[in-house]
Short mmCIF file of C-alpha atoms in Angstrom, two decimals:
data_model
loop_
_atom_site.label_atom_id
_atom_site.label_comp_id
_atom_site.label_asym_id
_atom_site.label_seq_id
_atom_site.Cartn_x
_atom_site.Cartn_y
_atom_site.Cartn_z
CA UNK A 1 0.00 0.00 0.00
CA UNK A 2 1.35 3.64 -0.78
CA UNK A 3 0.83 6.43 1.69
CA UNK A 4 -0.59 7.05 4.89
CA UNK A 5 -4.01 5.76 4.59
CA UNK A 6 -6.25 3.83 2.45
CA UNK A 7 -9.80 4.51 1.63
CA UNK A 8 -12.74 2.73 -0.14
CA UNK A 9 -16.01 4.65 0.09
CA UNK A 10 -19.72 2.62 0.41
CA UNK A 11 -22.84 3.45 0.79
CA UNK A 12 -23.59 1.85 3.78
CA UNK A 13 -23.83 3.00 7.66
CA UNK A 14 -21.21 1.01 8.46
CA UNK A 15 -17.42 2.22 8.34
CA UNK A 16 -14.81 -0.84 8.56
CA UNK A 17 -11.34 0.47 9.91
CA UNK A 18 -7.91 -0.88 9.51
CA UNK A 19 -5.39 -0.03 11.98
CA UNK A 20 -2.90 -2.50 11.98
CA UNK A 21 -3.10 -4.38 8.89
CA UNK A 22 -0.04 -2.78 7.04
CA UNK A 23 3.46 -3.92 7.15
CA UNK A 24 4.77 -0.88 5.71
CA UNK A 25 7.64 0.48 7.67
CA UNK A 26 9.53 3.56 6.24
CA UNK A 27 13.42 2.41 5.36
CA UNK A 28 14.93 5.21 8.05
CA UNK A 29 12.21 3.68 10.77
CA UNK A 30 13.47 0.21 9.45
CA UNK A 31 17.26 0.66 9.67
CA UNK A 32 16.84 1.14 13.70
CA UNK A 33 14.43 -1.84 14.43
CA UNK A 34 16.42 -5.11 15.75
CA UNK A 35 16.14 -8.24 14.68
CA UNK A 36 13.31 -9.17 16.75
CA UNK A 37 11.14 -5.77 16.11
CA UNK A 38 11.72 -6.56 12.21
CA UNK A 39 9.77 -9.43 12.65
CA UNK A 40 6.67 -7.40 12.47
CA UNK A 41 4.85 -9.99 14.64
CA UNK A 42 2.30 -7.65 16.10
CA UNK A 43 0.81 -6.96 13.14
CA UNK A 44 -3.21 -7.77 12.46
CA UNK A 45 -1.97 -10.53 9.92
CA UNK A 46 -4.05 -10.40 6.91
CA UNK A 47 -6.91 -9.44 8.28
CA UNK A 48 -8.35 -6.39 5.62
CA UNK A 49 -8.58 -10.04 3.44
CA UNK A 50 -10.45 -12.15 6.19
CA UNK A 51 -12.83 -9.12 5.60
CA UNK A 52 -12.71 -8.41 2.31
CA UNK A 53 -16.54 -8.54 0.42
CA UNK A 54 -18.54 -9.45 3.98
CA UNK A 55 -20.32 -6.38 3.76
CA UNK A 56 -20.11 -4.87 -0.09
CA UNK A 57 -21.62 -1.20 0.60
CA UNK A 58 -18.97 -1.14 3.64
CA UNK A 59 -16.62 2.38 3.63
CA UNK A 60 -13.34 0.67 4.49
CA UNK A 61 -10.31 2.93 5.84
CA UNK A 62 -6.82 1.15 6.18
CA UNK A 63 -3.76 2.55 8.02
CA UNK A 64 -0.67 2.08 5.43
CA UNK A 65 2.10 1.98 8.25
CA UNK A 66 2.85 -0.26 10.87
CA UNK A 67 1.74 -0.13 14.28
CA UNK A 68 5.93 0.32 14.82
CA UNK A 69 5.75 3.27 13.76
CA UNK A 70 3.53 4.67 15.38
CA UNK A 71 -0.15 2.98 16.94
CA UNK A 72 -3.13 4.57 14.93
CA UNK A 73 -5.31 2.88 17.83
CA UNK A 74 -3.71 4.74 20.79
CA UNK A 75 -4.20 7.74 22.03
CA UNK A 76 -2.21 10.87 20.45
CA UNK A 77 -1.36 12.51 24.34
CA UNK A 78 0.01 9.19 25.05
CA UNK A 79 -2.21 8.06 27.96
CA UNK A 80 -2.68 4.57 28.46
CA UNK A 81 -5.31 2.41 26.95
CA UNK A 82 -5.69 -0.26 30.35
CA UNK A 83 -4.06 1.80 33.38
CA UNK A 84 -1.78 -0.90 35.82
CA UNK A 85 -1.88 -3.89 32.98
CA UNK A 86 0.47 -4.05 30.86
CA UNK A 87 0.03 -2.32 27.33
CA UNK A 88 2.25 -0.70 24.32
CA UNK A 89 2.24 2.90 24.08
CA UNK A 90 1.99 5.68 21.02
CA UNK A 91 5.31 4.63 19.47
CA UNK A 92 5.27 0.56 21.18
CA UNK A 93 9.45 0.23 22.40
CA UNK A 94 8.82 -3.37 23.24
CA UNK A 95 6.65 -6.20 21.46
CA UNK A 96 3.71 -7.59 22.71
CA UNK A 97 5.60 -10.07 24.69
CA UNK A 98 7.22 -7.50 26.42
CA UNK A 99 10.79 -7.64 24.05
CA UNK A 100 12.66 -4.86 22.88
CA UNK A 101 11.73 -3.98 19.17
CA UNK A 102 14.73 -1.05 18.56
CA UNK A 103 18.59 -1.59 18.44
CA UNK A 104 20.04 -0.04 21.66
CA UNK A 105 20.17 3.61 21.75
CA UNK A 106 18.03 3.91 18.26
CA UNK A 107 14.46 3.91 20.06
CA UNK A 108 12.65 7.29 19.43
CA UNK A 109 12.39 10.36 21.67
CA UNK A 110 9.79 12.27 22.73
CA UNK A 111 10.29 14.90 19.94
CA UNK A 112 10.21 12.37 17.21
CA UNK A 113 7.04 10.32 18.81
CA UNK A 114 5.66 13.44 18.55
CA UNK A 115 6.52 14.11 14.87
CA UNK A 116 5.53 10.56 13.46
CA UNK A 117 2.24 11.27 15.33
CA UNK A 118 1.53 14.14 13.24
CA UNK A 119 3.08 12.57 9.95
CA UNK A 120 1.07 9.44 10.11
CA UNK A 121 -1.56 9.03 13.19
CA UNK A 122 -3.06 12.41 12.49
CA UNK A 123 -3.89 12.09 8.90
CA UNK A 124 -5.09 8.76 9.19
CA UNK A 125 -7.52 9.61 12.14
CA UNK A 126 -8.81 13.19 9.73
CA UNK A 127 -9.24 10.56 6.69
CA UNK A 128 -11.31 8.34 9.84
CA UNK A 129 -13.25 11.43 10.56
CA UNK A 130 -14.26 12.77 7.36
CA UNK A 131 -16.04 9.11 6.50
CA UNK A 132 -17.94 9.16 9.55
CA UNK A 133 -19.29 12.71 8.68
CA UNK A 134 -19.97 11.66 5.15
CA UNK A 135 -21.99 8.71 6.33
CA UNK A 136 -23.47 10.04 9.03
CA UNK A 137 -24.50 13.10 6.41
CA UNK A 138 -26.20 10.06 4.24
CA UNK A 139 -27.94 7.98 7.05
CA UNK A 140 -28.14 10.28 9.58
CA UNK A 141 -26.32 7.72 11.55
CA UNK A 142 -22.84 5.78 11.72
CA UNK A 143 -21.23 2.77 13.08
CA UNK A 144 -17.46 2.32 13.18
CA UNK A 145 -16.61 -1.42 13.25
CA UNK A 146 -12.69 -1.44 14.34
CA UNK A 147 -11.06 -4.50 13.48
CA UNK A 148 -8.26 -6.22 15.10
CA UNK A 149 -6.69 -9.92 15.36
CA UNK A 150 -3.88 -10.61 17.93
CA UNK A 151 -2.49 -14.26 18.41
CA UNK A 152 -4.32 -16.43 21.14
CA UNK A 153 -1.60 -16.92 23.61
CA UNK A 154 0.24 -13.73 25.07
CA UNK A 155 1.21 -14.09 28.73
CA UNK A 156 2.84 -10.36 29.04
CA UNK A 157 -0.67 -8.96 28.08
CA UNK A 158 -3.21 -11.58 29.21
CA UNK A 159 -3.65 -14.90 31.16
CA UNK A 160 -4.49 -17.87 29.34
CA UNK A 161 -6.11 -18.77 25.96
CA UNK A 162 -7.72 -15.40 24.55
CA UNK A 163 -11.80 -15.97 23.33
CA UNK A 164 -11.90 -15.99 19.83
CA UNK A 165 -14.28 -12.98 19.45
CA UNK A 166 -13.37 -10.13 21.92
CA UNK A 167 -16.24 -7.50 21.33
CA UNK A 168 -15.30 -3.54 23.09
CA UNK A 169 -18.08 -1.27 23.48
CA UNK A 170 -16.03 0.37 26.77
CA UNK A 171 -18.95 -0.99 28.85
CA UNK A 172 -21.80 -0.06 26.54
CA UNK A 173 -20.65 3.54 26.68
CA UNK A 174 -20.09 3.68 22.60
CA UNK A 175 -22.60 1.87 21.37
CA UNK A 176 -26.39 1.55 21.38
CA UNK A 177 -27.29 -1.48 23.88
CA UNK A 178 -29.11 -2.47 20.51
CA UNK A 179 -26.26 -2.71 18.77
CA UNK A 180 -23.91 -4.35 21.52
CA UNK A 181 -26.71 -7.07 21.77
CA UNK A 182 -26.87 -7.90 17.93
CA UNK A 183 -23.20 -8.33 18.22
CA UNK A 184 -22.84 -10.67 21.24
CA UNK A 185 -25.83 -11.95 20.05
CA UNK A 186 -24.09 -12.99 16.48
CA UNK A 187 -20.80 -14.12 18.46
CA UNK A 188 -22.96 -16.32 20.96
CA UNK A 189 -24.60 -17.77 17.99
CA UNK A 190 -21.30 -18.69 16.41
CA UNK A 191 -21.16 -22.40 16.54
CA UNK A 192 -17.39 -23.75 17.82
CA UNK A 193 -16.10 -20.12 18.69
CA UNK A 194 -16.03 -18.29 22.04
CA UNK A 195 -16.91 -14.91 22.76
CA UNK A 196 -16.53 -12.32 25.81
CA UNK A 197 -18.16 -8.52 26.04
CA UNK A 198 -15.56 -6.12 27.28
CA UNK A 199 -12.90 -8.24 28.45
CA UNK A 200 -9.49 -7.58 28.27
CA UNK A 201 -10.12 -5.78 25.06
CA UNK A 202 -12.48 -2.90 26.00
CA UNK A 203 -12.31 -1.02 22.91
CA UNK A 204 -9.11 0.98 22.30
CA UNK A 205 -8.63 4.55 21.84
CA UNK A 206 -10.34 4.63 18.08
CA UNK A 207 -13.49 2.88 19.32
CA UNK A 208 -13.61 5.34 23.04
CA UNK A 209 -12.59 8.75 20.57
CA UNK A 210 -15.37 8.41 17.96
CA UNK A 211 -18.11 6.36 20.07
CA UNK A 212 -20.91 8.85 20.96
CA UNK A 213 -24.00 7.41 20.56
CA UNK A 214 -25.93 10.37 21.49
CA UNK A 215 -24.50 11.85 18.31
CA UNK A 216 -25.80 9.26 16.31
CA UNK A 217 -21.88 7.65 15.72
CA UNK A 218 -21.37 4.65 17.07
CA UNK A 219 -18.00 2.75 17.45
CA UNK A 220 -17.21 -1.29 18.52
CA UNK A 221 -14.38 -2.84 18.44
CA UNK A 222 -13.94 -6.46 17.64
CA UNK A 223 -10.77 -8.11 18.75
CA UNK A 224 -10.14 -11.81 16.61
CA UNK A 225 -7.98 -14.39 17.91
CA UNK A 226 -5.42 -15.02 14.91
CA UNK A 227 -5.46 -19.08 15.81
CA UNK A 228 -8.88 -19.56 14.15
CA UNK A 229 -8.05 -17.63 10.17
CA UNK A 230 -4.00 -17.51 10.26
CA UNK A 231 -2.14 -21.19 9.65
CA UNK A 232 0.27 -20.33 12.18
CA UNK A 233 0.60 -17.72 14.99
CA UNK A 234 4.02 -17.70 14.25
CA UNK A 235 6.60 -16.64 11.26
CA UNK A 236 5.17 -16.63 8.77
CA UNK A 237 2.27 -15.89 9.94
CA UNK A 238 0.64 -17.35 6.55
CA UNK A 239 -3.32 -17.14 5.74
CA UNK A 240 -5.30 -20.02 6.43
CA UNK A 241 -8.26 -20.32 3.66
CA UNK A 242 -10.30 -23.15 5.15
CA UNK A 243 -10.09 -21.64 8.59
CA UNK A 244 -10.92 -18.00 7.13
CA UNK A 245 -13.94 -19.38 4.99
CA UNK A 246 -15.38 -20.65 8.50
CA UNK A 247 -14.73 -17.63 10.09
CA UNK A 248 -15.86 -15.34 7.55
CA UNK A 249 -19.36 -16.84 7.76
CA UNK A 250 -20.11 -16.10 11.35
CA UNK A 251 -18.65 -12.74 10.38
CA UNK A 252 -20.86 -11.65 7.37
CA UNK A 253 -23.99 -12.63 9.54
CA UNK A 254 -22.25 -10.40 12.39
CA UNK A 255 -22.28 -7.43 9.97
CA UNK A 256 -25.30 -7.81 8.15
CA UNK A 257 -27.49 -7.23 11.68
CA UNK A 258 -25.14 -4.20 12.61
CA UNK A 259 -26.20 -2.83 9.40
CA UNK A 260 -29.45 -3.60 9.65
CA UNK A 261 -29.92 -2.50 13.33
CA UNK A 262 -28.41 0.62 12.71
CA UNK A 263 -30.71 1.37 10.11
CA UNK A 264 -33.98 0.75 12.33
CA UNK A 265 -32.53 2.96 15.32
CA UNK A 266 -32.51 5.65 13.07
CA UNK A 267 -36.43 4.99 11.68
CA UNK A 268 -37.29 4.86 15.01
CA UNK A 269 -35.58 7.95 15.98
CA UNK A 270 -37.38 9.72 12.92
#
């Protein structure tokens, strides 16, 4: 992908967005990773594909840097996301195990967090805006869907086996209860996966910025273990098709009733 962000405009309410799908790292960012952050193994592996067609009329918007550079899902003061647990930050200096990413003495300051924030978070996040206005302008309502994978088994961030759908509505506060219930509702009805509202995935800063119901925009994350879509959790990380197909079902039926649900709240507001 070339440049900062990605966009594919639909028709319908619902706005899918990308964060962490891209594996594009710029070559002076790239020089000063070590061996270990060059593995790129927090990225959301191939999920914009596991996606890809569920929901035709979908706007889509799709970070094109890696989360290395700096985290389009975190938030640009550089607060945390899950006070006293263990997290990556604005410009992440370790892995999601808790490694060092940068060859010693080549992590980023403060000045140049601050500078890749405006070079790449910011424009993504105005691109992010501007689609929720536009469909909000059409439907007189929106619903950001924030999609993320992460692999199944990380000890430094979480105890055990992760659920395979981890929905964040920041407990209900960015959503519609409708909408939160259609979800779970879709998840719970998922036959062989497991599901859990508001666990250790909340909703990051994306879904807790743009989530104001009362405004008629409404933002949920969805958090998918990589084990059920990716052939391995590890390098290289490849796509699994029979695994995706199975996901993707459960998926498009997920969608379909946000759509749809979003669509009556706003008749019945009218």
């Amino acid at each position: 992908m070339d440049g900062v962000f990605e966009v594919s405009r639909g028709s319908s309410p619902v706005i899918l967005s990308f964060p962490h799908t891209s594996v594009e790292v710029p070559p002076e960012i790239w020089e000063r990773l070590n061996d270990n952050g060059r593995l790129l193994a927090d990225t959301d592996w191939h999920l914009h594909r596991l996606y890809e067609g569920l929901l035709p009329d979908a706007t889509t918007v799709r970070a094109g840097f890696h989360r290395y550079v700096v985290d389009a899902n975190r938030d640009p003061a550089g607060v945390s996301l899950y006070p006293g647990q263990n997290t990556t930050t604005l410009v992440p200096m370790t892995d999601f195990d808790g490694n060092a990413i940068w060859k010693d003495g080549q992590a980023p300051d403060e000045a140049e967090i601050m500078a890749r924030r405006d070079a790449f978070h910011r424009p993504y996040h105005e691109a992010l805006a501007a689609e929720i206005e536009r469909v909000r302008a059409i439907h007189g309502i929106a619903v950001l869907y924030d999609c993320h994978s992460i692999r199944s088994l990380i000890p430094f961030l979480f105890e055990g086996r992760l659920p395979d759908f981890n929905i964040g509505t920041d407990g209900g506060v960015t959503c519609d209860p409708a909408l939160e219930a259609v979800v779970v509702s879709a998840a719970e009805q998922a036959e062989g996966y497991t599901h859990v509202l508001n666990g250790r995935f909340r909703g990051g800063w994306t879904t807790r910025h743009y989530g104001h119901p009362q405004e008629n925009v409404h933002a949920i994350q969805m958090e998918l273990a990589q084990v059920n879509y990716l052939a391995s959790e590890t390098v290289p990380f490849d796509y699994d098709p029979a695994g995706a197909e199975r996901l993707r079902a459960p998926l498009k039926t997920l969608l379909e009733r946000v759509e749809r649900t979003a669509l009556e709240l706003k008749r019945q507001e009218d």
